[in-house]
Amino acid sequence: MDEFRWEKFIFLRRMLIWMKLPSFLRCSRRDCGRTFDLHDRILACSECGDLLEVVVDPGEIDPCDLKRVWKERRTSWDELDASGVWRFREFLPGYNSAVVTMGEGNVPLVRGRVAAEWADVEDLRFKHLGWNPTGSFKDLGMTAGMTEAKYTGATTVACASTGNTAAALAAYAARGGMKARVYLPAGQASANKLAQALDFGAEVVQISGSFDTALEEMLGGGDRDVYFLNSINPFRIEGQKTAMFELMEQCGWNPPDYLFVPGGNLGNSSAFGKAFIELKQYGFIQRVPKMIIVQAAGANPLARMWRSGTTELEIVAQPETVATAIRIGNPRSWRKAIEAVRFTGGTITDVTDKEIGEAKAAIGQDGIGCEPASATTLAGISKLRKSGEVPRDASIVAVLTGHVLKDTEYIIKRHEELSAQAV
Ligand code: F0G
């Protein structure tokens, strides 16, 4: 074939790959499975009340071809290609309007050396989702959620938040030309995160109580003109799942043995589980990493449930932990998260505030840094190493979810306490 015809052939083939069957919403409860139009603007199944998921059928695809296309896009200056989320758009809902993006994703996988020694493991890498535009993994979900909000004509978007979702929502709403309203538990979000939300122009509503109260109040407000962007919104999950597409790509499509993830409202672990199901189903990977969700001991409803073997979640009424990002007692995505852990053959555990502090310091010693909630991962690795559940020579990836600058007050306070103890 001459060069011109060959290029034309490749172009047509790509066009076929990109042409997808329509996506839709489906109830995530397997024994319900009711379906809805993709753009229905609903957050729960009208039949059983459970959360929804986006179903995307990528059509006829060849994993080898797509892996190459995804990699090639990293050298493109096109706005969609340059986003580490939309680079994987064959597995996302398609839009014929502009997407709201800030080049999120494409974050490195960094080897932990001091941290590995601290946790007594040999092969440890960090996927640092804190190195995103607003400093947390929320940006990955927000580009997808905000694009859907804009597509459906929303003018105001809102979320309840422990801080990071608020910062991401405020930034992406500003980019998308929408008003942002954020509901924060009064005095509980770090000053740095609050400052971001303010700087990006969000209206801040302070709620007395925890994140759980803030979420209830926001949803109970029932303002139909407002588009809600917590992780119960299935479009958020779609964006966040691409972190695992990117991770598998960075691992040469050879998954690590274990993936450690912090657990709060459990949207992220649900998103990662969805990614692994899809990547395996369509032949991108042959096996999946065991996913370990790590919660803070003072905000650990899922870990308690897992240990006790019950089938219903018992809410922690007054969650308490220094890891303010995951100070959550009533995680909404718990069913999806449990399913994800079961699918991967993983487990759920919890760690104390003291363990979180020590693990965070070890990550800092590696020159990487993270916010306290992210350090639950390393603390969890150390705990499961001590119990023998994780072998020393296992390959491990820990997902760091927030930037070290997200909670500077915690760092200063910890060092003041350490100095005081030393004298
Ligand atoms: N790590 C960080 C830094 C977070 O901000 C959060 C959640 C999590 C982990 C837990 O993720 O909820 O998907 O299990 N932060 C939310 C917020 C609740 O409002 O910023 P999850």
Coordinates of N, CA and C in Angstrom, one line a residue, residues 141-320:
G141 N -12.3 13.9 38.5 CA -13.7 13.7 38.4 C -14.4 15.0 38.0
M142 N -13.8 16.1 38.4 CA -14.5 17.4 38.2 C -14.6 17.8 36.7
T143 N -13.5 17.4 36.0 CA -13.5 17.8 34.5 C -14.7 17.0 33.8
A144 N -15.0 15.8 34.3 CA -16.1 15.0 33.7 C -17.4 15.5 34.2
G145 N -17.5 15.7 35.5 CA -18.8 16.2 36.1 C -19.2 17.6 35.6
M146 N -18.2 18.5 35.5 CA -18.5 19.8 35.1 C -18.8 19.9 33.6
T147 N -18.2 19.0 32.8 CA -18.6 19.0 31.4 C -20.0 18.6 31.2
E148 N -20.5 17.6 32.0 CA -21.9 17.1 32.0 C -22.8 18.3 32.5
A149 N -22.4 18.9 33.5 CA -23.2 20.0 34.1 C -23.4 21.1 33.0
K150 N -22.3 21.5 32.3 CA -22.4 22.5 31.3 C -23.3 22.0 30.1
Y151 N -23.1 20.7 29.8 CA -23.9 20.2 28.7 C -25.4 20.2 28.9
T152 N -25.7 20.0 30.2 CA -27.2 19.9 30.5 C -27.7 21.3 30.9
G153 N -26.9 22.3 30.7 CA -27.3 23.7 30.9 C -27.3 24.2 32.3
A154 N -26.6 23.6 33.2 CA -26.6 24.1 34.6 C -25.9 25.4 34.7
T155 N -26.4 26.3 35.6 CA -25.8 27.6 35.8 C -25.1 27.6 37.1
T156 N -25.6 26.8 38.1 CA -25.0 26.8 39.4 C -24.7 25.3 39.8
V157 N -23.5 25.1 40.3 CA -23.1 23.8 40.7 C -22.8 23.8 42.2
A158 N -22.9 22.7 42.9 CA -22.7 22.7 44.3 C -22.2 21.3 44.8
C159 N -21.5 21.4 46.0 CA -21.1 20.1 46.6 C -20.9 20.4 48.1
A160 N -21.0 19.3 48.9 CA -20.6 19.3 50.3 C -19.2 18.8 50.2
S161 N -18.4 19.2 51.2 CA -17.0 18.8 51.0 C -16.2 18.9 52.3
T162 N -15.1 18.1 52.4 CA -14.2 18.3 53.5 C -13.1 19.2 53.1
G163 N -13.2 19.7 51.8 CA -12.3 20.8 51.4 C -11.8 20.6 49.9
N164 N -11.3 19.4 49.6 CA -10.7 19.2 48.3 C -11.8 19.3 47.1
T165 N -12.9 18.6 47.4 CA -13.9 18.7 46.3 C -14.4 20.1 46.1
A166 N -14.4 20.9 47.2 CA -14.8 22.3 47.1 C -13.8 23.1 46.3
A167 N -12.5 22.9 46.5 CA -11.5 23.6 45.7 C -11.6 23.2 44.3
A168 N -11.8 21.9 44.0 CA -11.8 21.5 42.6 C -13.1 22.0 41.9
L169 N -14.2 21.9 42.6 CA -15.5 22.4 42.1 C -15.4 23.9 41.7
A170 N -14.9 24.6 42.7 CA -14.8 26.1 42.5 C -14.0 26.4 41.3
A171 N -12.8 25.7 41.1 CA -11.9 26.0 40.0 C -12.6 25.7 38.7
Y172 N -13.1 24.5 38.6 CA -13.7 24.0 37.3 C -15.0 24.7 37.0
A173 N -15.8 25.2 38.0 CA -17.0 26.0 37.7 C -16.5 27.3 37.1
A174 N -15.5 27.9 37.7 CA -15.0 29.2 37.1 C -14.5 29.0 35.7
R175 N -13.9 27.9 35.4 CA -13.4 27.6 34.0 C -14.6 27.4 33.1
G176 N -15.7 26.8 33.6 CA -16.9 26.5 32.8 C -17.9 27.6 32.8
G177 N -17.6 28.7 33.5 CA -18.5 29.9 33.5 C -19.8 29.6 34.3
M178 N -19.7 28.8 35.4 CA -20.8 28.5 36.2 C -20.6 29.1 37.7
K179 N -21.7 29.3 38.4 CA -21.6 29.7 39.8 C -21.3 28.5 40.6
A180 N -20.5 28.6 41.7 CA -20.2 27.5 42.6 C -20.6 27.8 44.0
R181 N -21.2 26.8 44.6 CA -21.6 26.9 46.0 C -21.1 25.6 46.7
V182 N -20.3 25.9 47.8 CA -19.8 24.7 48.5 C -20.2 24.7 50.0
Y183 N -20.6 23.5 50.5 CA -21.1 23.4 51.8 C -19.9 22.7 52.6
L184 N -19.4 23.4 53.6 CA -18.2 22.9 54.4 C -18.6 22.7 55.8
P185 N -18.1 21.6 56.5 CA -18.3 21.5 57.9 C -17.5 22.6 58.6
A186 N -18.2 23.5 59.3 CA -17.6 24.7 59.9 C -16.4 24.3 60.7
G187 N -15.3 25.0 60.5 CA -14.0 24.8 61.2 C -13.3 23.5 61.0
Q188 N -13.8 22.7 60.1 CA -13.1 21.4 59.9 C -12.3 21.2 58.7
A189 N -12.6 22.0 57.7 CA -11.8 21.9 56.4 C -10.5 22.7 56.7
S190 N -9.4 22.3 56.1 CA -8.1 23.0 56.3 C -8.2 24.4 55.7
A191 N -7.5 25.3 56.3 CA -7.5 26.7 55.8 C -7.1 26.8 54.3
N192 N -6.1 26.0 53.9 CA -5.6 26.0 52.6 C -6.7 25.7 51.5
K193 N -7.5 24.7 51.9 CA -8.6 24.3 50.9 C -9.7 25.3 50.9
L194 N -10.0 25.9 52.0 CA -11.0 27.0 52.1 C -10.5 28.1 51.3
A195 N -9.2 28.5 51.4 CA -8.7 29.6 50.7 C -8.8 29.4 49.2
Q196 N -8.6 28.1 48.7 CA -8.7 27.8 47.3 C -10.1 28.1 46.8
A197 N -11.1 27.6 47.5 CA -12.5 27.8 47.2 C -12.9 29.3 47.1
L198 N -12.3 30.0 48.0 CA -12.6 31.5 48.0 C -11.9 32.1 46.8
D199 N -10.7 31.8 46.6 CA -9.9 32.4 45.5 C -10.6 32.1 44.2
F200 N -11.2 31.0 44.0 CA -11.8 30.6 42.7 C -13.3 31.2 42.7
G201 N -13.7 31.9 43.7 CA -14.9 32.6 43.6 C -16.2 31.8 44.1
A202 N -16.0 30.8 44.8 CA -17.2 30.0 45.3 C -17.9 30.7 46.4
E203 N -19.2 30.5 46.5 CA -20.0 30.9 47.7 C -19.8 29.8 48.7
V204 N -19.3 30.2 49.9 CA -19.1 29.2 50.9 C -20.2 29.2 52.0
V205 N -20.8 28.0 52.2 CA -21.8 27.8 53.2 C -21.3 27.0 54.3
Q206 N -21.1 27.5 55.5 CA -20.6 26.8 56.6 C -21.7 26.0 57.4
I207 N -21.5 24.7 57.6 CA -22.6 23.9 58.2 C -22.0 23.4 59.6
S208 N -22.8 23.6 60.6 CA -22.3 23.0 61.9 C -22.6 21.6 61.9
G209 N -21.5 20.8 62.2 CA -21.6 19.3 62.1 C -20.5 18.8 61.2
S210 N -20.6 17.5 60.8 CA -19.6 16.9 60.0 C -19.9 17.0 58.5
F211 N -19.0 16.5 57.7 CA -19.3 16.4 56.2 C -20.6 15.7 56.0
D212 N -20.9 14.7 56.8 CA -22.2 13.9 56.5 C -23.4 14.9 56.7
T213 N -23.3 15.7 57.7 CA -24.4 16.7 57.9 C -24.5 17.7 56.7
A214 N -23.3 18.1 56.3 CA -23.3 19.1 55.2 C -23.9 18.5 53.9
L215 N -23.6 17.2 53.7 CA -24.1 16.5 52.5 C -25.6 16.4 52.5
E216 N -26.1 16.0 53.7 CA -27.5 15.8 53.9 C -28.2 17.1 53.7
E217 N -27.7 18.2 54.3 CA -28.3 19.5 54.2 C -28.4 20.0 52.7
M218 N -27.3 19.7 52.0 CA -27.2 20.2 50.6 C -28.2 19.4 49.8
L219 N -28.3 18.1 49.9 CA -29.2 17.3 49.1 C -30.6 17.6 49.5
G220 N -30.8 17.8 50.8 CA -32.2 18.1 51.4 C -32.7 19.4 50.9
G221 N -31.8 20.3 50.5 CA -32.2 21.6 50.0 C -33.1 21.6 48.8
G222 N -32.9 20.5 48.0 CA -33.8 20.2 46.9 C -33.9 21.3 45.8
D223 N -32.9 22.1 45.7 CA -32.9 23.1 44.7 C -32.7 22.5 43.3
R224 N -33.7 22.4 42.5 CA -33.7 21.7 41.2 C -32.8 22.4 40.2
D225 N -32.5 23.7 40.4 CA -31.7 24.4 39.4 C -30.2 24.2 39.6
V226 N -29.9 23.6 40.8 CA -28.5 23.4 41.1 C -28.1 22.0 40.7
Y227 N -26.9 21.9 40.1 CA -26.3 20.6 39.7 C -25.3 20.1 40.8
F228 N -25.6 19.0 41.3 CA -24.7 18.5 42.5 C -23.6 17.7 42.0
L229 N -22.4 18.0 42.5 CA -21.2 17.3 42.0 C -20.4 16.6 43.1
N230 N -21.1 16.0 44.1 CA -20.3 15.1 44.9 C -20.1 13.8 44.2
S231 N -19.3 12.9 44.8 CA -19.0 11.7 44.1 C -20.1 10.7 43.9
I232 N -21.3 11.0 44.5 CA -22.5 10.2 44.2 C -22.9 10.5 42.8
N233 N -22.4 11.6 42.2 CA -22.7 11.9 40.8 C -21.8 10.9 39.9
P234 N -22.5 10.1 39.1 CA -21.8 9.1 38.4 C -20.8 9.6 37.3
F235 N -20.9 10.9 36.9 CA -19.9 11.4 36.0 C -18.6 11.7 36.6
R236 N -18.6 12.0 37.9 CA -17.4 12.2 38.7 C -16.6 10.9 38.7
I237 N -17.3 9.8 38.9 CA -16.7 8.5 38.9 C -16.0 8.2 37.6
E238 N -16.6 8.5 36.5 CA -16.0 8.3 35.2 C -14.7 9.0 35.0
G239 N -14.6 10.2 35.4 CA -13.3 10.9 35.3 C -12.3 10.3 36.2
Q240 N -12.7 10.0 37.4 CA -11.7 9.4 38.4 C -11.2 8.1 38.0
K241 N -12.0 7.3 37.3 CA -11.5 5.9 36.9 C -10.3 6.0 36.0
T242 N -10.2 7.1 35.2 CA -9.1 7.2 34.3 C -7.7 7.2 35.0
A243 N -7.7 7.5 36.3 CA -6.4 7.4 37.0 C -5.8 6.0 36.9
M244 N -6.7 5.0 36.9 CA -6.2 3.6 36.8 C -5.8 3.2 35.4
F245 N -6.5 3.8 34.4 CA -6.1 3.6 33.0 C -4.6 4.1 32.8
E246 N -4.4 5.3 33.4 CA -3.1 5.9 33.3 C -2.0 5.1 34.1
L247 N -2.4 4.6 35.3 CA -1.5 3.9 36.1 C -1.1 2.6 35.4
M248 N -2.1 1.9 34.8 CA -1.8 0.6 34.1 C -0.9 0.9 32.9
E249 N -1.1 2.0 32.2 CA -0.2 2.4 31.1 C 1.2 2.6 31.6
Q250 N 1.3 3.3 32.8 CA 2.7 3.5 33.4 C 3.3 2.2 33.8
C251 N 2.5 1.2 34.1 CA 3.1 -0.1 34.6 C 3.3 -1.0 33.4
G252 N 3.2 -0.5 32.2 CA 3.4 -1.3 31.0 C 2.2 -2.3 30.9
W253 N 1.1 -2.0 31.4 CA -0.1 -2.8 31.4 C 0.1 -4.1 32.2
N254 N 1.1 -4.1 33.1 CA 1.4 -5.2 34.0 C 1.1 -4.7 35.4
P255 N -0.2 -5.0 35.9 CA -0.6 -4.4 37.2 C 0.3 -4.8 38.3
P256 N 0.4 -3.9 39.3 CA 1.1 -4.3 40.6 C 0.3 -5.4 41.3
D257 N 0.9 -6.0 42.3 CA 0.2 -7.0 43.1 C -0.9 -6.3 44.0
Y258 N -0.5 -5.1 44.5 CA -1.4 -4.4 45.5 C -1.6 -3.0 45.1
L259 N -2.8 -2.5 45.3 CA -3.1 -1.0 45.2 C -3.7 -0.5 46.5
F260 N -3.1 0.4 47.1 CA -3.6 0.9 48.4 C -4.2 2.3 48.1
V261 N -5.5 2.5 48.6 CA -6.3 3.7 48.4 C -6.9 4.2 49.7
P262 N -6.8 5.5 50.0 CA -7.5 6.0 51.2 C -9.0 6.0 51.0
G263 N -9.8 5.7 52.0 CA -11.2 5.7 51.9 C -12.0 6.7 52.7
G264 N -12.8 7.5 52.1 CA -13.6 8.5 52.8 C -15.1 8.3 52.4
N265 N -15.5 9.0 51.5 CA -16.9 8.8 51.0 C -17.0 7.7 50.0
L266 N -15.8 7.1 49.6 CA -15.6 5.9 48.9 C -15.9 6.0 47.4
G267 N -15.9 7.2 46.9 CA -16.1 7.4 45.4 C -14.9 7.0 44.7
N268 N -13.7 7.3 45.2 CA -12.5 7.0 44.4 C -12.3 5.5 44.3
S269 N -12.4 4.8 45.4 CA -12.2 3.3 45.3 C -13.3 2.7 44.4
S270 N -14.5 3.2 44.4 CA -15.5 2.7 43.5 C -15.1 3.0 42.1
A271 N -14.6 4.2 41.8 CA -14.1 4.5 40.5 C -13.0 3.6 40.0
F272 N -12.1 3.3 40.9 CA -10.9 2.4 40.5 C -11.4 1.0 40.2
G273 N -12.4 0.6 41.0 CA -13.0 -0.8 40.8 C -13.6 -0.8 39.4
K274 N -14.3 0.2 39.1 CA -15.0 0.3 37.8 C -14.0 0.2 36.6
A275 N -12.8 0.9 36.8 CA -11.8 0.9 35.8 C -11.2 -0.5 35.6
F276 N -11.0 -1.2 36.7 CA -10.4 -2.5 36.6 C -11.4 -3.5 35.9
I277 N -12.7 -3.4 36.2 CA -13.7 -4.2 35.6 C -13.7 -4.0 34.1
E278 N -13.6 -2.7 33.7 CA -13.7 -2.4 32.2 C -12.4 -2.8 31.5
L279 N -11.3 -2.5 32.2 CA -10.0 -2.8 31.5 C -9.8 -4.3 31.3
K280 N -10.3 -5.1 32.3 CA -10.2 -6.6 32.2 C -11.2 -7.1 31.1
Q281 N -12.4 -6.6 31.2 CA -13.5 -7.0 30.3 C -13.1 -6.8 28.9
Y282 N -12.4 -5.7 28.6 CA -12.1 -5.4 27.2 C -10.7 -5.8 26.8
G283 N -10.0 -6.6 27.7 CA -8.8 -7.2 27.3 C -7.5 -6.3 27.4
F284 N -7.6 -5.2 28.2 CA -6.4 -4.4 28.3 C -5.4 -5.0 29.4
I285 N -6.0 -5.7 30.4 CA -5.1 -6.3 31.4 C -5.7 -7.7 31.6
Q286 N -4.8 -8.6 32.0 CA -5.2 -10.0 32.2 C -5.6 -10.3 33.6
R287 N -5.0 -9.5 34.5 CA -5.4 -9.7 36.0 C -5.5 -8.3 36.6
V288 N -6.0 -8.2 37.8 CA -6.2 -6.9 38.5 C -5.4 -6.9 39.8
P289 N -4.9 -5.7 40.2 CA -4.3 -5.6 41.5 C -5.3 -5.8 42.6
K290 N -4.8 -6.3 43.7 CA -5.7 -6.4 44.9 C -5.8 -5.0 45.5
M291 N -7.1 -4.5 45.6 CA -7.2 -3.1 46.1 C -7.5 -3.2 47.6
I292 N -6.7 -2.4 48.3 CA -6.8 -2.3 49.7 C -7.3 -0.9 50.1
I293 N -8.5 -0.8 50.7 CA -9.0 0.5 51.1 C -8.6 0.7 52.5
V294 N -8.0 1.9 52.8 CA -7.5 2.2 54.2 C -8.3 3.4 54.7
Q295 N -9.0 3.2 55.8 CA -9.7 4.3 56.5 C -9.0 4.8 57.7
A296 N -9.3 5.9 58.2 CA -8.8 6.4 59.5 C -9.6 5.7 60.6
A297 N -8.9 5.3 61.7 CA -9.6 4.5 62.7 C -10.8 5.2 63.3
G298 N -10.8 6.6 63.3 CA -11.9 7.3 63.9 C -13.0 7.6 62.9
A299 N -12.9 7.1 61.7 CA -13.9 7.3 60.7 C -13.9 6.1 59.8
N300 N -14.2 4.9 60.4 CA -13.9 3.7 59.7 C -15.1 2.8 59.5
P301 N -16.3 3.3 59.1 CA -17.5 2.4 59.0 C -17.3 1.2 58.1
L302 N -16.5 1.4 57.0 CA -16.4 0.3 56.0 C -15.4 -0.8 56.6
A303 N -14.4 -0.3 57.3 CA -13.4 -1.3 57.8 C -14.1 -2.1 58.9
R304 N -15.0 -1.5 59.7 CA -15.7 -2.2 60.8 C -16.6 -3.2 60.2
M305 N -17.3 -2.8 59.1 CA -18.3 -3.7 58.5 C -17.5 -4.9 57.9
W306 N -16.4 -4.7 57.3 CA -15.6 -5.7 56.6 C -15.1 -6.7 57.7
R307 N -14.7 -6.2 58.9 CA -14.2 -7.1 59.9 C -15.3 -7.9 60.5
S308 N -16.5 -7.3 60.7 CA -17.6 -8.0 61.4 C -18.4 -8.9 60.5
G309 N -18.2 -8.7 59.2 CA -18.8 -9.6 58.2 C -20.3 -9.3 58.0
T310 N -20.8 -8.1 58.5 CA -22.2 -7.8 58.3 C -22.4 -7.3 56.9
T311 N -23.7 -7.2 56.5 CA -24.0 -6.8 55.1 C -24.5 -5.4 55.0
E312 N -24.7 -4.8 56.1 CA -25.2 -3.4 56.1 C -24.2 -2.5 56.8
L313 N -24.0 -1.3 56.3 CA -23.1 -0.3 56.9 C -23.6 0.3 58.2
E314 N -22.8 0.3 59.3 CA -23.2 1.0 60.5 C -22.5 2.3 60.5
I315 N -23.3 3.4 60.5 CA -22.7 4.7 60.4 C -21.9 5.1 61.6
V316 N -20.8 5.8 61.5 CA -20.1 6.3 62.6 C -20.6 7.8 62.8
A317 N -21.3 8.0 63.9 CA -22.1 9.2 64.1 C -21.2 10.4 64.3
Q318 N -20.1 10.2 65.0 CA -19.2 11.4 65.1 C -17.7 11.0 64.7
P319 N -17.5 11.1 63.4 CA -16.2 10.7 62.9 C -15.1 11.7 63.4
E320 N -14.0 11.2 63.7 CA -12.9 12.0 64.3 C -11.5 11.5 63.8

